[in-house]
Amino acid sequence: KNQVEQSPQSLIILEGKNCTLQCNYTVSPFSNLRWYKQDTGRGPVSLTIMTFSENTKSNGRYTATLDADTKQSSLHITASQLSDSASYICVVRNTGTASKLTFGTGTRLQVTL
Amino acid sequence: GAGVSQSPSNKVTEKGKDVELRCDPISGHTALYWYRQSLGQGLEFLIYFQGNSAPDKSGLPSDRFSAERTGGSVSTLTIQRTQQEDSAVYLCASSLGPSDNYYEQYFGPGTRLTVT
C-alpha cells in the first residue's frame, strides 16, 4: 500500500531557529515529491517539487532533500519566522496512476517569540 | 490573477440533508480535483476531472457522493443524505494540464462541512 509518513507530528520552535521535517514514503513507482505549506483555513501551497534525479532543491529559506534509495525526504527551514507557522505536507506522486497523489498527514509547526 | 475559489466557505447541515459544494478553478486550467481533509488526517483524493470528463472517480467514498463539471470550468460536489462522518474540509484544486505531468495543483481555501 502506498503510504507517506511524516515526523514529527508537531513542533514548536523559537523565531530565528532552524528546523527539519521528515517524510518517509513507500510509494512505488515514484514520480515526484512535493512539499506543501498549509496555513490555517487555507489550501495547501506548493513549496518545492523534486524528481527522482534531484537530491536538493531550495526555495528561499526552505531547502528540500530527497534520497530516492531510502525513500526519504526532508524539509529544512532556516531562520524561522512567525509566518512559517503552518502545517507542512509531503505529497508523493505515483507514476502508475494518472491522478492520485499520496498525502502525508503533515507536520504542524509553530514558531514562537 | 484569481486563484481557485470555493463556496460556501462554511456549511452546517442536518444529518440526512443534501449539500452542494462549488469550485471555480483558475481560468484555463483543464484539470480539476476534489479532496477531503478530515481532522488529523491527510488529504483524501475523491475525484479528478480532465475537461468535463472524470477519468478517475475511484476516491468517492459511496454512491451518496457525486460530482460534475460543466463547460470545462465550474465543478460541483454533491453529497446526498449527509452523515456525520461526512464532516470535513472539502478542498478543490486545479492544474494547467493533465495530472500525469508535473503541473502544480493550486488549491482553493476549502469548504468546511459540519453535519449535525
XYZ file of N, CA and C in Angstrom:
687
model
N 0.849 -1.195 0.000
C 0.000 0.000 0.000
C 0.883 1.243 0.000
N 0.559 2.219 -0.856
C 1.314 3.460 -0.896
C 1.051 4.272 0.361
N 2.139 4.648 1.029
C 1.986 5.433 2.251
C 3.038 6.529 2.317
N 2.681 7.604 2.997
C 3.614 8.705 3.267
C 3.505 9.014 4.753
N 4.624 8.911 5.449
C 4.634 9.175 6.881
C 5.522 10.368 7.183
N 5.019 11.263 8.030
C 5.782 12.453 8.360
C 6.063 12.518 9.852
N 7.201 13.110 10.162
C 7.559 13.315 11.564
C 8.353 14.601 11.714
N 8.279 15.262 12.862
C 7.342 14.928 13.926
C 5.917 15.315 13.548
N 4.990 14.949 14.357
C 3.586 15.302 14.108
C 3.396 16.796 14.350
N 4.074 17.316 15.364
C 4.021 18.747 15.650
C 5.360 19.195 16.228
N 5.602 20.490 16.117
C 6.900 21.028 16.503
C 6.734 22.489 16.884
N 7.350 22.873 17.995
C 7.355 24.276 18.425
C 8.802 24.736 18.490
N 9.102 25.838 17.806
C 10.471 26.373 17.832
C 10.430 27.875 18.044
N 11.557 28.412 18.488
C 11.663 29.853 18.676
C 11.986 30.532 17.355
N 11.465 31.718 17.195
C 11.749 32.505 15.994
C 13.256 32.638 15.805
N 13.688 32.452 14.571
C 15.107 32.554 14.255
C 15.836 31.231 14.232
N 15.247 30.220 14.851
C 15.866 28.900 14.865
C 15.585 28.142 13.584
N 16.409 27.113 13.357
C 16.213 26.238 12.201
C 15.466 24.983 12.620
N 14.857 24.308 11.655
C 14.225 23.036 11.957
C 14.201 22.162 10.700
N 14.042 20.870 10.929
C 13.994 19.912 9.823
C 12.812 18.985 10.008
N 12.030 18.869 8.973
C 10.858 17.996 8.964
C 11.157 16.790 8.083
N 10.649 15.628 8.484
C 10.975 14.387 7.797
C 9.756 13.794 7.092
N 10.050 13.114 5.986
C 9.000 12.436 5.221
C 9.564 11.115 4.722
N 8.916 10.009 5.070
C 9.279 8.687 4.563
C 8.109 8.158 3.750
N 8.412 7.539 2.616
C 7.315 7.090 1.757
C 7.569 5.683 1.252
N 6.481 5.042 0.894
C 6.583 3.701 0.301
C 5.958 3.679 -1.082
N 5.642 4.860 -1.617
C 5.002 4.958 -2.928
C 5.941 4.418 -3.996
N 5.409 3.568 -4.850
C 6.199 2.985 -5.921
C 5.284 2.620 -7.084
N 5.702 2.829 -8.321
C 6.924 3.528 -8.720
C 6.819 5.029 -8.511
N 7.937 5.610 -8.131
C 7.978 7.007 -7.719
C 8.058 7.923 -8.931
N 7.318 9.027 -8.902
C 7.408 10.040 -9.945
C 8.025 11.320 -9.398
N 7.366 11.917 -8.424
C 7.928 13.125 -7.827
C 7.370 13.322 -6.430
N 8.004 14.235 -5.719
C 7.609 14.525 -4.340
C 7.520 16.031 -4.177
N 6.442 16.481 -3.588
C 6.255 17.914 -3.313
C 6.116 18.130 -1.822
N 6.601 19.274 -1.380
C 6.296 19.772 -0.053
C 5.330 20.939 -0.219
N 4.265 20.888 0.574
C 3.267 21.951 0.578
C 3.254 22.615 1.952
N 2.925 23.905 1.968
C 2.667 24.639 3.207
C 1.185 24.959 3.245
N 0.551 24.615 4.374
C -0.873 24.905 4.514
C -1.100 25.765 5.746
N -1.445 27.025 5.518
C -1.814 27.909 6.611
C -3.211 27.536 7.094
N -3.489 27.836 8.335
C -4.790 27.512 8.918
C -5.909 28.155 8.103
N -6.874 27.336 7.723
C -8.015 27.844 6.979
C -7.755 28.121 5.513
N -6.615 27.708 5.031
C -6.275 27.929 3.625
C -5.953 26.587 2.958
N -5.916 26.618 1.624
C -5.495 25.433 0.899
C -3.976 25.324 0.877
N -3.448 24.137 0.624
C -2.001 23.953 0.570
C -1.379 24.718 -0.597
N -0.157 25.182 -0.396
C 0.590 25.891 -1.439
C 1.925 25.174 -1.618
N 2.278 24.888 -2.871
C 3.497 24.141 -3.151
C 4.747 24.960 -2.827
N 5.707 24.308 -2.143
C 6.987 24.942 -1.843
C 8.068 24.453 -2.812
N 8.156 23.138 -2.980
C 9.170 22.558 -3.862
C 8.628 21.297 -4.506
N 9.193 20.939 -5.646
C 8.925 19.653 -6.272
C 10.268 19.013 -6.577
N 10.368 17.712 -6.309
C 11.614 17.002 -6.559
C 11.323 15.727 -7.340
N 12.131 15.493 -8.354
C 12.029 14.273 -9.135
C 13.116 13.299 -8.706
N 13.110 12.138 -9.312
C 13.980 11.039 -8.895
C 15.448 11.437 -8.885
N 15.845 12.248 -9.852
C 17.271 12.556 -10.021
C 17.746 13.747 -9.194
N 16.831 14.387 -8.488
C 17.205 15.579 -7.731
C 17.436 15.231 -6.266
N 18.503 15.737 -5.716
C 18.841 15.483 -4.324
C 18.476 16.642 -3.403
N 18.629 17.854 -3.919
C 18.392 19.040 -3.109
C 17.750 20.117 -3.959
N 16.806 20.823 -3.354
C 16.198 21.961 -4.033
C 15.834 23.011 -3.002
N 16.137 24.250 -3.290
C 15.876 25.326 -2.349
C 14.850 26.299 -2.885
N 14.116 26.882 -1.962
C 13.142 27.928 -2.268
C 13.214 28.926 -1.120
N 14.096 29.912 -1.289
C 14.282 30.865 -0.198
C 14.876 30.188 1.026
N 14.179 30.330 2.152
C 14.660 29.725 3.395
C 14.289 28.256 3.518
N 13.618 27.715 2.526
C 13.213 26.306 2.536
C 14.158 25.499 1.644
N 14.693 24.414 2.184
C 15.535 23.510 1.407
C 15.018 22.090 1.574
N 14.681 21.465 0.460
C 14.205 20.090 0.493
C 15.300 19.162 -0.003
N 15.370 17.987 0.594
C 16.301 16.955 0.136
C 15.514 15.706 -0.194
N 16.089 14.895 -1.056
C 15.441 13.639 -1.434
C 16.493 12.552 -1.565
N 16.259 11.432 -0.916
C 17.060 10.227 -1.086
C 16.127 9.155 -1.620
N 16.161 8.982 -2.938
C 15.236 8.046 -3.574
C 15.572 6.587 -3.240
N 16.803 6.334 -2.835
C 17.179 4.957 -2.476
C 16.525 4.546 -1.165
N 16.578 5.426 -0.175
C 15.983 5.119 1.123
C 14.539 5.603 1.216
N 14.061 6.285 0.163
C 12.694 6.799 0.117
C 12.418 7.738 1.284
N 13.317 8.696 1.418
C 13.192 9.683 2.471
C 13.384 11.083 1.894
N 12.646 12.028 2.466
C 12.813 13.430 2.106
C 12.789 14.254 3.378
N 13.423 15.402 3.317
C 13.375 16.311 4.453
C 13.144 17.723 3.950
N 12.566 18.530 4.809
C 12.373 19.949 4.524
C 13.041 20.720 5.651
N 14.046 21.496 5.309
C 14.783 22.272 6.293
C 14.370 23.734 6.172
N 14.012 24.305 7.294
C 13.623 25.717 7.334
C 14.695 26.475 8.105
N 15.248 27.466 7.485
C 16.335 28.245 8.079
C 15.804 29.569 8.615
N 16.348 29.972 9.763
C 15.994 31.275 10.344
C 14.483 31.470 10.355
N 13.798 30.635 11.083
C 12.332 30.600 11.058
C 11.727 31.960 11.425
N 10.549 32.193 10.841
C 9.787 33.410 11.106
C 8.404 33.013 11.597
N 7.749 33.957 12.265
C 6.413 33.666 12.789
C 5.477 33.206 11.676
N 5.672 33.748 10.491
C 4.810 33.400 9.359
C 5.037 31.981 8.844
N 6.076 31.332 9.336
C 6.300 29.930 8.962
C 5.357 28.990 9.710
N 4.665 29.500 10.712
C 3.719 28.676 11.464
C 2.628 28.175 10.522
N 2.569 26.865 10.353
C 1.646 26.259 9.395
C 1.813 24.748 9.476
N 1.021 24.049 8.687
C 1.246 22.617 8.503
C 2.040 22.404 7.226
N 2.976 21.488 7.281
C 3.812 21.188 6.110
C 3.511 19.753 5.684
N 3.082 19.630 4.449
C 2.580 18.346 3.957
C 3.490 17.819 2.860
N 3.862 16.564 2.991
C 4.673 15.871 1.991
C 3.718 15.083 1.100
N 3.874 15.217 -0.204
C 2.958 14.583 -1.155
C 3.773 13.864 -2.225
N 3.473 12.605 -2.427
C 4.227 11.803 -3.385
C 3.322 11.346 -4.520
N 3.826 11.519 -5.744
C 3.076 11.079 -6.928
C 3.597 9.738 -7.406
N 2.685 8.888 -7.802
C 2.970 7.557 -8.307
C 2.916 7.592 -9.823
N 3.925 7.087 -10.486
C 3.905 7.093 -11.946
C 2.821 6.194 -12.505
N 2.376 5.256 -11.713
C 1.431 4.285 -12.232
C 0.004 4.786 -12.309
N -0.302 5.903 -11.680
C -1.677 6.403 -11.689
C -1.675 7.835 -12.178
N -2.664 8.142 -12.986
C -2.681 9.456 -13.617
C -3.084 10.560 -12.663
N -3.876 10.245 -11.683
C -4.473 11.329 -10.941
C -4.258 11.274 -9.435
N -3.784 10.168 -8.911
C -3.744 10.082 -7.459
C -2.392 10.478 -6.889
N -2.477 11.237 -5.827
C -1.306 11.571 -5.038
C -1.497 10.961 -3.664
N -0.408 10.641 -3.008
C -0.484 10.159 -1.643
C 0.010 11.270 -0.731
N -0.863 11.689 0.171
C -0.554 12.807 1.053
C -0.141 12.299 2.428
N 0.875 12.926 2.999
C 1.181 12.703 4.401
C 0.192 13.463 5.263
N 0.183 13.155 6.552
C -0.742 13.845 7.456
C -0.200 15.189 7.917
N 1.050 15.485 7.574
C 1.589 16.805 7.850
C 2.308 16.924 9.174
N 3.165 17.930 9.246
C 3.801 18.349 10.495
C 3.282 19.741 10.803
N 2.734 19.875 12.005
C 2.216 21.178 12.437
C 3.354 21.929 13.102
N 3.824 23.025 12.476
C 4.928 23.827 13.010
C 4.394 25.110 13.620
N 4.838 25.382 14.835
C 4.503 26.643 15.479
C 5.794 27.364 15.817
N 5.929 28.581 15.310
C 7.097 29.412 15.597
C 6.674 30.475 16.598
N 7.395 30.551 17.710
C 7.007 31.481 18.781
C 8.121 32.488 19.059
N 7.751 33.542 19.749
C 8.733 34.564 20.142
C 9.572 34.080 21.309
N -3.494 37.058 -10.799
C -4.830 36.633 -11.229
C -5.557 35.911 -10.130
N -6.822 35.649 -10.333
C -7.632 34.995 -9.322
C -7.190 33.551 -9.160
N -7.251 33.091 -7.932
C -6.928 31.695 -7.662
C -8.170 30.850 -7.709
N -8.057 29.646 -7.157
C -9.192 28.743 -7.074
C -10.114 29.248 -5.970
N -11.386 29.347 -6.273
C -12.331 29.774 -5.251
C -13.344 28.671 -4.992
N -13.815 28.629 -3.741
C -14.789 27.623 -3.360
C -15.897 28.292 -2.560
N -17.081 27.749 -2.697
C -18.194 28.270 -1.921
C -19.152 27.145 -1.560
N -19.822 27.238 -0.397
C -19.559 28.249 0.615
C -18.254 27.948 1.351
N -17.810 28.868 2.177
C -16.602 28.610 2.954
C -16.910 27.699 4.138
N -18.118 27.840 4.653
C -18.588 27.004 5.759
C -20.016 26.566 5.476
N -20.315 25.329 5.820
C -21.669 24.823 5.644
C -22.007 23.917 6.822
N -23.082 24.255 7.501
C -23.586 23.400 8.572
C -24.919 22.850 8.092
N -25.073 21.552 8.154
C -26.287 20.930 7.680
C -26.714 19.833 8.628
N -27.986 19.515 8.558
C -28.503 18.441 9.405
C -28.305 17.097 8.720
N -28.091 16.101 9.518
C -27.951 14.746 9.002
C -29.150 14.408 8.121
N -28.834 13.832 6.956
C -29.884 13.429 6.039
C -30.173 14.418 4.925
N -29.685 15.654 5.092
C -29.891 16.654 4.049
C -28.853 16.499 2.937
N -29.164 17.049 1.773
C -28.215 17.073 0.663
C -27.463 18.410 0.678
N -26.200 18.369 0.254
C -25.419 19.606 0.147
C -24.704 19.646 -1.193
N -24.498 20.869 -1.671
C -23.729 21.093 -2.893
C -22.584 22.030 -2.597
N -21.397 21.612 -3.000
C -20.205 22.430 -2.814
C -19.700 22.838 -4.193
N -19.269 24.093 -4.294
C -18.894 24.627 -5.599
C -17.412 24.956 -5.650
N -16.829 24.734 -6.842
C -15.424 25.067 -7.065
C -15.276 25.813 -8.380
N -14.635 26.966 -8.324
C -14.289 27.710 -9.530
C -12.775 27.622 -9.721
N -12.330 26.874 -10.723
C -10.884 26.716 -10.899
C -10.255 27.959 -11.517
N -8.953 27.962 -11.573
C -8.242 29.035 -12.259
C -8.569 28.957 -13.756
N -8.837 30.108 -14.341
C -9.203 30.151 -15.756
C -8.126 29.503 -16.614
N -8.550 28.602 -17.491
C -7.608 27.941 -18.387
C -7.073 26.630 -17.868
N -7.332 26.321 -16.616
C -6.874 25.049 -16.056
C -7.828 23.939 -16.491
N -7.264 22.916 -17.130
C -8.114 21.860 -17.659
C -8.376 20.748 -16.644
N -7.484 20.607 -15.689
C -7.629 19.540 -14.699
C -8.187 20.100 -13.398
N -9.074 19.337 -12.774
C -9.702 19.758 -11.516
C -9.825 18.545 -10.609
N -9.577 18.751 -9.337
C -9.554 17.669 -8.356
C -10.384 18.061 -7.132
N -11.000 17.064 -6.534
C -11.641 17.238 -5.236
C -10.953 16.324 -4.223
N -10.720 16.904 -3.044
C -10.118 16.170 -1.938
C -10.947 16.402 -0.685
N -10.767 15.502 0.271
C -11.404 15.663 1.580
C -10.301 15.618 2.625
N -10.391 16.540 3.574
C -9.394 16.592 4.650
C -10.119 16.519 5.977
N -9.995 15.379 6.648
C -10.601 15.204 7.959
C -9.585 15.563 9.023
N -10.077 15.898 10.206
C -9.208 16.347 11.293
C -8.151 15.296 11.580
N -6.892 15.730 11.532
C -5.798 14.824 11.858
C -5.457 13.822 10.768
N -6.109 13.939 9.616
C -5.854 13.009 8.513
C -5.219 13.731 7.338
N -4.550 12.974 6.509
C -4.034 13.537 5.271
C -5.150 13.764 4.277
N -4.858 14.544 3.241
C -5.870 14.758 2.216
C -6.220 13.452 1.530
N -7.496 13.261 1.296
C -8.005 12.047 0.680
C -8.566 12.396 -0.697
N -8.034 11.772 -1.718
C -8.477 12.022 -3.082
C -9.915 11.544 -3.267
N -10.729 12.357 -3.937
C -12.105 11.968 -4.225
C -12.313 11.711 -5.718
N -12.017 12.728 -6.549
C -12.317 12.618 -7.973
C -11.449 13.588 -8.758
N -11.168 13.207 -10.001
C -10.331 14.011 -10.895
C -11.081 14.238 -12.203
N -11.122 15.490 -12.646
C -11.709 15.844 -13.935
C -10.616 16.304 -14.888
N -10.719 15.865 -16.120
C -9.920 16.428 -17.200
C -10.942 16.961 -18.195
N -11.017 18.285 -18.303
C -12.140 18.863 -19.029
C -13.420 18.567 -18.271
N -14.424 18.116 -18.993
C -15.707 17.799 -18.360
C -15.844 16.340 -17.969
N -14.875 15.533 -18.346
C -14.994 14.106 -18.042
C -14.177 13.771 -16.798
N -14.575 12.695 -16.153
C -13.930 12.287 -14.900
C -13.277 10.919 -15.100
N -12.023 10.911 -15.549
C -11.368 9.627 -15.785
C -11.075 8.841 -14.512
N -11.127 9.514 -13.373
C -10.862 8.802 -12.128
C -11.804 9.323 -11.053
N -12.754 8.505 -10.688
C -13.672 8.849 -9.599
C -13.591 7.801 -8.510
N -12.486 7.119 -8.477
C -12.357 5.971 -7.575
C -12.299 6.355 -6.109
N -12.043 7.631 -5.794
C -11.955 8.049 -4.408
C -13.276 8.411 -3.772
N -14.340 8.475 -4.540
C -15.644 8.800 -3.952
C -16.020 7.687 -2.971
N -16.303 8.051 -1.706
C -16.476 7.024 -0.673
C -17.757 6.210 -0.773
N -18.777 6.749 -1.381
C -20.027 5.997 -1.520
C -20.846 6.609 -2.638
N -21.939 5.947 -2.976
C -22.786 6.467 -4.057
C -23.589 7.699 -3.625
N -23.412 8.126 -2.366
C -24.046 9.381 -1.953
C -23.258 10.581 -2.473
N -22.036 10.317 -2.902
C -21.166 11.379 -3.403
C -21.176 11.378 -4.930
N -21.329 12.557 -5.509
C -21.223 12.688 -6.952
C -20.651 14.060 -7.272
N -20.118 14.188 -8.458
C -19.559 15.475 -8.874
C -19.741 15.636 -10.365
N -19.848 16.870 -10.781
C -19.910 17.152 -12.193
C -19.132 18.427 -12.484
N -18.768 18.543 -13.751
C -18.063 19.737 -14.189
C -18.643 20.132 -15.539
N -18.983 21.379 -15.661
C -19.611 21.848 -16.887
C -18.769 22.943 -17.538
N -18.766 22.932 -18.864
C -18.044 23.959 -19.599
C -16.557 23.950 -19.344
N -16.055 22.847 -18.851
C -14.631 22.758 -18.559
C -14.190 23.706 -17.485
N -15.144 24.184 -16.672
C -14.789 25.179 -15.666
C -15.340 24.770 -14.306
N -16.462 25.346 -13.921
C -17.009 25.170 -12.581
C -17.356 23.697 -12.315
N -17.096 23.291 -11.085
C -17.454 21.937 -10.669
C -18.284 22.006 -9.390
N -19.213 21.076 -9.265
C -19.973 20.947 -8.025
C -19.829 19.527 -7.487
N -19.631 19.454 -6.201
C -19.592 18.176 -5.488
C -20.867 18.094 -4.671
N -21.629 17.034 -4.894
C -22.916 16.862 -4.208
C -22.825 15.678 -3.260
N -23.268 15.904 -2.041
C -23.345 14.826 -1.063
C -24.821 14.677 -0.695
N -25.359 13.511 -0.956
C -26.768 13.259 -0.642
C -26.882 12.577 0.722
N -27.983 12.859 1.383
C -28.277 12.198 2.669
C -27.041 12.218 3.566
N -26.590 13.412 3.879
C -25.333 13.561 4.610
C -25.341 12.803 5.931
N -24.176 12.317 6.281
C -23.944 11.615 7.539
C -22.910 12.393 8.342
N -22.855 12.154 9.628
C -21.913 12.873 10.471
C -20.469 12.621 10.053
N -20.195 11.429 9.547
C -18.820 11.133 9.140
C -18.399 11.882 7.877
N -19.373 12.579 7.253
C -19.025 13.398 6.089
C -18.414 14.731 6.513
N -18.489 15.043 7.782
C -17.926 16.313 8.274
C -16.432 16.346 8.015
N -15.995 17.386 7.301
C -14.588 17.503 6.915
C -14.429 18.817 6.159
N -13.199 19.110 5.780
C -12.947 20.213 4.858
C -12.797 19.626 3.467
N -13.560 20.142 2.529
C -13.507 19.665 1.155
C -12.717 20.678 0.328
N -11.605 20.204 -0.208
C -10.695 21.057 -0.962
C -10.784 20.751 -2.440
N -10.738 21.793 -3.218
C -10.706 21.680 -4.672
C -9.358 22.206 -5.154
N -8.831 21.601 -6.181
C -7.575 22.065 -6.775
C -7.696 22.021 -8.283
N -6.928 22.859 -8.950
C -6.892 22.796 -10.411
C -5.446 22.881 -10.879
N -5.204 22.353 -12.069
C -3.865 22.446 -12.656
C -3.979 22.711 -14.143
N -2.900 23.230 -14.684
C -2.910 23.713 -16.069
C -3.119 22.604 -17.070
N -2.558 21.430 -16.749
C -2.630 20.350 -17.705
C -2.971 19.039 -17.056
N -2.854 17.968 -17.816
C -3.199 16.644 -17.311
C -2.397 16.281 -16.086
N -3.030 15.496 -15.232
C -2.417 15.239 -13.932
C -1.210 14.325 -14.020
N -0.985 13.692 -15.158
C 0.167 12.808 -15.214
C 1.435 13.533 -15.626
N 1.372 14.829 -15.690
C 2.583 15.623 -15.866
C 2.944 16.281 -14.542
N 3.888 17.174 -14.574
C 4.357 17.772 -13.342
C 3.661 19.084 -13.025
N 2.508 19.306 -13.642
C 1.809 20.550 -13.382
C 1.429 20.648 -11.913
N 1.688 21.828 -11.349
C 1.350 22.041 -9.944
C -0.147 22.160 -9.777
N -0.642 21.595 -8.699
C -2.043 21.755 -8.335
C -2.176 22.977 -7.436
N -3.094 23.856 -7.784
C -3.376 25.049 -6.994
C -4.680 24.798 -6.237
N -4.610 24.956 -4.928
C -5.743 24.612 -4.081
C -6.587 25.830 -3.738
N -7.882 25.585 -3.604
C -8.765 26.586 -3.061
C -8.717 26.569 -1.541
N -9.448 27.478 -0.900
C -9.427 27.568 0.564
C -10.231 26.491 1.262
N -11.057 25.789 0.507
C -11.830 24.707 1.089
C -13.212 25.127 1.566
N -14.073 24.145 1.692
C -15.387 24.317 2.323
C -15.403 23.429 3.557
N -15.641 24.055 4.701
C -15.746 23.265 5.943
C -17.188 22.816 6.105
N -17.410 21.524 6.021
C -18.748 20.956 6.149
C -18.905 20.330 7.528
N -19.958 20.725 8.209
C -20.290 20.155 9.516
C -21.693 19.580 9.432
N -21.814 18.296 9.708
C -23.104 17.619 9.689
C -23.516 17.361 11.138
N -24.650 17.931 11.527
C -25.088 17.805 12.932
C -26.178 16.747 13.103
